CSV table of C-alpha atoms in Angstrom, one decimal:
chain,number,residue,atom,x,y,z
A,17,UNK,CA,-3.6,-5.6,-10.6
A,18,UNK,CA,0.2,-4.5,-10.4
A,19,UNK,CA,1.2,-1.1,-11.7
A,20,UNK,CA,4.9,-1.3,-11.3
A,21,UNK,CA,7.8,-3.8,-11.1
A,22,UNK,CA,10.5,-3.3,-8.8
A,23,UNK,CA,13.6,-4.4,-9.3
A,24,UNK,CA,15.8,-5.8,-7.8
A,25,UNK,CA,13.5,-7.9,-6.0
A,26,UNK,CA,15.9,-8.9,-3.6
A,27,UNK,CA,18.9,-6.6,-2.3
A,28,UNK,CA,21.6,-7.8,0.4
A,29,UNK,CA,24.6,-5.3,1.0
A,30,UNK,CA,27.0,-5.0,3.5
A,31,UNK,CA,26.1,-2.0,6.6
A,32,UNK,CA,27.2,1.0,5.3
A,33,UNK,CA,26.6,0.5,1.4
A,34,UNK,CA,23.9,1.8,-0.5
A,35,UNK,CA,21.5,0.0,-2.3
A,36,UNK,CA,19.3,0.8,-5.3
A,37,UNK,CA,16.1,0.0,-6.0
A,38,UNK,CA,14.0,0.8,-9.1
A,39,UNK,CA,10.8,1.2,-10.2
A,40,UNK,CA,9.0,1.0,-13.5
A,41,UNK,CA,5.1,1.7,-13.6
A,42,UNK,CA,3.0,1.8,-17.1
A,43,UNK,CA,0.3,4.5,-16.7
A,44,UNK,CA,0.7,8.2,-16.1
A,45,UNK,CA,0.6,9.5,-13.0
A,46,UNK,CA,0.0,12.6,-10.4
A,47,UNK,CA,3.1,11.3,-8.2
A,48,UNK,CA,4.6,7.8,-6.9
A,49,UNK,CA,5.3,7.4,-3.3
A,50,UNK,CA,7.8,5.2,-1.6
A,51,UNK,CA,7.0,2.9,1.3
A,52,UNK,CA,8.6,0.4,3.6
A,53,UNK,CA,7.3,-2.7,5.5
A,54,UNK,CA,8.7,-5.0,8.2
A,55,UNK,CA,8.1,-8.0,8.3
A,56,UNK,CA,4.1,-9.2,8.8
A,57,UNK,CA,3.3,-5.4,9.8
A,58,UNK,CA,1.8,-2.2,8.3
A,59,UNK,CA,3.5,0.1,6.0
A,60,UNK,CA,5.5,3.2,6.9
A,61,UNK,CA,5.7,6.1,4.3
A,62,UNK,CA,8.8,7.1,2.9
A,63,UNK,CA,8.7,10.0,0.4
A,64,UNK,CA,6.4,11.6,-2.3
A,65,UNK,CA,7.5,12.4,-5.6
A,66,UNK,CA,4.7,14.5,-8.0
A,67,UNK,CA,5.0,14.1,-11.2
A,68,UNK,CA,6.8,17.4,-12.1
A,69,UNK,CA,9.2,16.7,-9.7
A,70,UNK,CA,12.4,15.2,-10.7
A,71,UNK,CA,14.4,14.2,-7.3
A,72,UNK,CA,13.7,14.8,-4.1
A,73,UNK,CA,15.3,13.9,-0.9
A,74,UNK,CA,14.6,13.3,2.7
A,75,UNK,CA,17.6,12.2,5.3
A,76,UNK,CA,19.3,9.2,3.9
A,77,UNK,CA,16.5,9.2,1.1
A,78,UNK,CA,16.6,9.9,-2.4
A,79,UNK,CA,14.2,9.6,-4.4
A,80,UNK,CA,14.2,10.3,-8.5
A,81,UNK,CA,11.4,9.8,-10.8
A,82,UNK,CA,11.7,9.7,-15.0
A,83,UNK,CA,8.5,10.0,-16.6
A,84,UNK,CA,9.2,9.7,-19.9
A,85,UNK,CA,10.7,6.5,-18.7
A,86,UNK,CA,8.1,5.9,-16.6
A,87,UNK,CA,10.7,5.2,-13.5
A,88,UNK,CA,11.5,6.2,-10.6
A,89,UNK,CA,15.0,4.7,-8.1
A,90,UNK,CA,14.9,4.9,-4.0
A,91,UNK,CA,18.8,5.6,-2.8
A,92,UNK,CA,19.6,4.5,0.8
A,93,UNK,CA,22.5,5.6,1.3
A,94,UNK,CA,25.5,5.1,4.4
A,95,UNK,CA,22.7,1.5,5.2
A,96,UNK,CA,21.9,0.4,8.3
A,97,UNK,CA,20.9,-2.9,10.3
A,98,UNK,CA,17.5,-1.1,11.1
A,99,UNK,CA,16.5,-0.1,7.2
A,100,UNK,CA,15.8,-4.2,6.2
A,101,UNK,CA,13.0,-4.2,5.1
A,102,UNK,CA,10.7,-4.4,1.9
A,103,UNK,CA,10.7,-1.3,0.1
A,104,UNK,CA,7.8,-0.5,-2.4
A,105,UNK,CA,6.4,2.1,-5.0
A,106,UNK,CA,3.2,3.4,-5.3
A,107,UNK,CA,2.0,5.4,-7.8
A,108,UNK,CA,-1.4,7.4,-7.6
A,109,UNK,CA,-3.8,8.6,-10.0
A,110,UNK,CA,-5.9,10.8,-9.4
A,111,UNK,CA,-8.8,11.4,-11.7
A,112,UNK,CA,-11.7,12.8,-9.6
A,113,UNK,CA,-14.3,9.7,-9.4
A,114,UNK,CA,-11.2,6.8,-10.2
A,115,UNK,CA,-8.5,7.7,-7.6
A,116,UNK,CA,-6.3,4.7,-7.4
A,117,UNK,CA,-3.4,4.0,-5.6
A,118,UNK,CA,-1.0,1.0,-6.3
A,119,UNK,CA,1.7,-0.8,-5.5
A,120,UNK,CA,4.6,-2.5,-6.9
A,121,UNK,CA,6.0,-6.1,-7.3
A,122,UNK,CA,8.3,-4.5,-3.8
A,123,UNK,CA,12.6,-5.8,-3.2
A,124,UNK,CA,13.2,-7.1,0.2
A,125,UNK,CA,16.5,-5.5,1.2
A,126,UNK,CA,19.1,-7.5,3.9
A,127,UNK,CA,21.3,-5.1,5.4
A,128,UNK,CA,24.5,-7.3,6.7
A,129,UNK,CA,26.6,-6.4,10.1
B,1,UNK,CA,1.3,12.2,11.0
B,2,UNK,CA,-2.2,11.5,10.5
B,3,UNK,CA,-3.4,7.8,11.9
B,4,UNK,CA,-6.1,5.5,11.0
B,5,UNK,CA,-7.2,2.3,13.2
B,6,UNK,CA,-7.3,-0.5,11.8
B,7,UNK,CA,-10.0,-3.0,13.4
B,8,UNK,CA,-9.2,-5.6,14.4
B,9,UNK,CA,-5.7,-5.8,14.4
B,10,UNK,CA,-6.3,-9.8,13.6
B,11,UNK,CA,-8.7,-12.6,13.7
B,12,UNK,CA,-9.8,-16.7,13.6
B,13,UNK,CA,-13.0,-17.1,11.8
B,14,UNK,CA,-14.5,-20.5,10.7
B,15,UNK,CA,-15.2,-21.2,7.6
B,16,UNK,CA,-18.7,-20.5,6.3
B,17,UNK,CA,-19.0,-16.9,8.8
B,18,UNK,CA,-18.7,-13.4,7.7
B,19,UNK,CA,-16.0,-11.0,9.0
B,20,UNK,CA,-15.9,-7.3,8.9
B,21,UNK,CA,-12.7,-5.0,9.6
B,22,UNK,CA,-13.3,-1.4,10.0
B,23,UNK,CA,-11.1,1.5,9.1
B,24,UNK,CA,-11.1,4.6,10.4
B,25,UNK,CA,-9.2,8.0,9.6
B,26,UNK,CA,-9.1,9.5,13.0
B,27,UNK,CA,-8.2,13.2,12.3
B,28,UNK,CA,-8.5,13.7,9.2
B,29,UNK,CA,-11.3,12.8,6.1
B,30,UNK,CA,-10.5,10.9,3.9
B,31,UNK,CA,-12.0,11.4,0.7
B,32,UNK,CA,-11.1,7.6,-0.8
B,33,UNK,CA,-10.8,4.5,1.5
B,34,UNK,CA,-8.6,1.5,-0.7
B,35,UNK,CA,-8.6,-1.9,0.8
B,36,UNK,CA,-5.4,-4.5,-0.2
B,37,UNK,CA,-4.6,-8.1,0.4
B,38,UNK,CA,-1.3,-9.2,0.8
B,39,UNK,CA,-0.3,-12.8,0.5
B,40,UNK,CA,3.2,-13.4,2.7
B,41,UNK,CA,6.3,-12.2,0.8
B,42,UNK,CA,4.0,-10.6,-1.9
B,43,UNK,CA,3.2,-7.0,-2.2
B,44,UNK,CA,0.0,-5.4,-1.8
B,45,UNK,CA,-2.9,-5.9,-3.8
B,46,UNK,CA,-5.1,-3.4,-4.6
B,47,UNK,CA,-9.0,-4.9,-4.4
B,48,UNK,CA,-11.2,-2.1,-3.9
B,49,UNK,CA,-11.3,2.5,-4.3
B,50,UNK,CA,-14.4,3.5,-2.1
B,51,UNK,CA,-15.4,7.2,-2.3
B,52,UNK,CA,-17.5,8.6,0.7
B,53,UNK,CA,-21.7,8.0,0.2
B,54,UNK,CA,-20.6,6.4,-3.6
B,55,UNK,CA,-20.3,2.5,-4.2
B,56,UNK,CA,-17.1,0.9,-4.5
B,57,UNK,CA,-14.8,0.4,-7.5
B,58,UNK,CA,-13.9,-3.1,-7.8
B,59,UNK,CA,-10.2,-3.9,-9.4
B,60,UNK,CA,-10.3,-7.0,-11.8
B,61,UNK,CA,-10.7,-10.4,-10.3
B,62,UNK,CA,-12.1,-9.3,-6.4
B,63,UNK,CA,-15.7,-10.5,-6.0
B,64,UNK,CA,-18.1,-7.8,-5.2
B,65,UNK,CA,-20.2,-9.9,-3.4
B,66,UNK,CA,-17.4,-11.7,-1.3
B,67,UNK,CA,-16.1,-8.2,0.2
B,68,UNK,CA,-18.6,-5.9,0.9
B,69,UNK,CA,-17.0,-2.5,1.3
B,70,UNK,CA,-19.1,0.0,2.9
B,71,UNK,CA,-17.4,3.6,3.2
B,72,UNK,CA,-20.2,5.5,5.6
B,73,UNK,CA,-18.3,8.1,6.0
B,74,UNK,CA,-15.3,10.4,5.5
B,75,UNK,CA,-13.7,9.1,8.3
B,76,UNK,CA,-14.9,5.2,8.7
B,77,UNK,CA,-15.0,2.3,5.9
B,78,UNK,CA,-16.1,-1.5,6.3
B,79,UNK,CA,-15.0,-4.5,4.8
B,80,UNK,CA,-16.9,-7.5,5.1
B,81,UNK,CA,-15.3,-10.9,4.0
B,82,UNK,CA,-18.8,-13.2,3.6
B,83,UNK,CA,-19.1,-16.8,3.8
B,84,UNK,CA,-15.2,-16.7,4.5
B,85,UNK,CA,-13.4,-19.8,3.3
B,86,UNK,CA,-9.5,-20.8,4.0
B,87,UNK,CA,-8.1,-19.3,0.6
B,88,UNK,CA,-9.3,-15.8,2.2
B,89,UNK,CA,-6.8,-16.0,4.9
B,90,UNK,CA,-4.8,-13.3,4.3
B,91,UNK,CA,-3.7,-10.0,5.1
B,92,UNK,CA,-5.8,-7.3,5.0
B,93,UNK,CA,-4.8,-3.4,4.9
B,94,UNK,CA,-7.0,-0.3,4.3
B,95,UNK,CA,-5.6,3.3,3.1
B,96,UNK,CA,-7.2,6.4,3.2
B,97,UNK,CA,-6.0,10.1,1.7
B,98,UNK,CA,-7.1,13.0,0.1
B,99,UNK,CA,-6.1,15.0,-2.7
B,100,UNK,CA,-2.2,14.0,-3.8
B,101,UNK,CA,-1.2,13.5,-0.5
B,102,UNK,CA,0.4,10.3,0.8
B,103,UNK,CA,-1.8,7.6,1.9
B,104,UNK,CA,-2.1,7.0,5.5
B,105,UNK,CA,-2.4,3.1,6.2
B,106,UNK,CA,-3.9,1.1,9.0
B,107,UNK,CA,-1.8,-1.6,10.6
B,108,UNK,CA,-3.5,-4.3,9.3
B,109,UNK,CA,-5.6,-7.1,9.8
B,110,UNK,CA,-4.3,-10.7,9.6
B,111,UNK,CA,-7.6,-12.8,8.9
B,112,UNK,CA,-7.4,-17.0,9.4
B,113,UNK,CA,-10.2,-19.1,8.3
B,114,UNK,CA,-9.9,-22.3,9.4
């Protein structure tokens, strides 16, 4: 089952613009991670934010986490054609003997050159 | 980052046969490994979670007898699709992690059952 819902499902923007993707989840988490997947390939880890953190930056990426609303957002600034991919949030539960890493539905991002 | 090797990267098998997929963490010991399947243009669906030396925990709706998971060591987990049928054709991905870190993913295995 999916833990998270992402919106939008698909997003097309012009190169150079910023792209924002949102993720909502249902249960308590220990951390939330964002991944990128190019068509038909494996996943690339982008950023991990722990439940006691509110914002994190990595290069052109900015992630926020609001545990009270059970939501997170991923912002990609100054988008490039190479950013075209599917983006997934994944929520991590770390209860001993019951660890889970569950993915959201994903956002397909297309950057138009 | 850490490396997870998944093998084979693709496999075609006849209906009714079994297929084994291996997932190895090459440079770290994974306390937990996850197995996912992904249909085209969809997200990753968690199938099961396995901890070394113990039985795997399967998600609701995943048949334990069909998808056999063995986590023999801290660096190796295997998924065996038994008596495969065309509807089992999918992209299978394993993931290895240690507590409260990012998960490291294998390259995935594309299974086609004919």
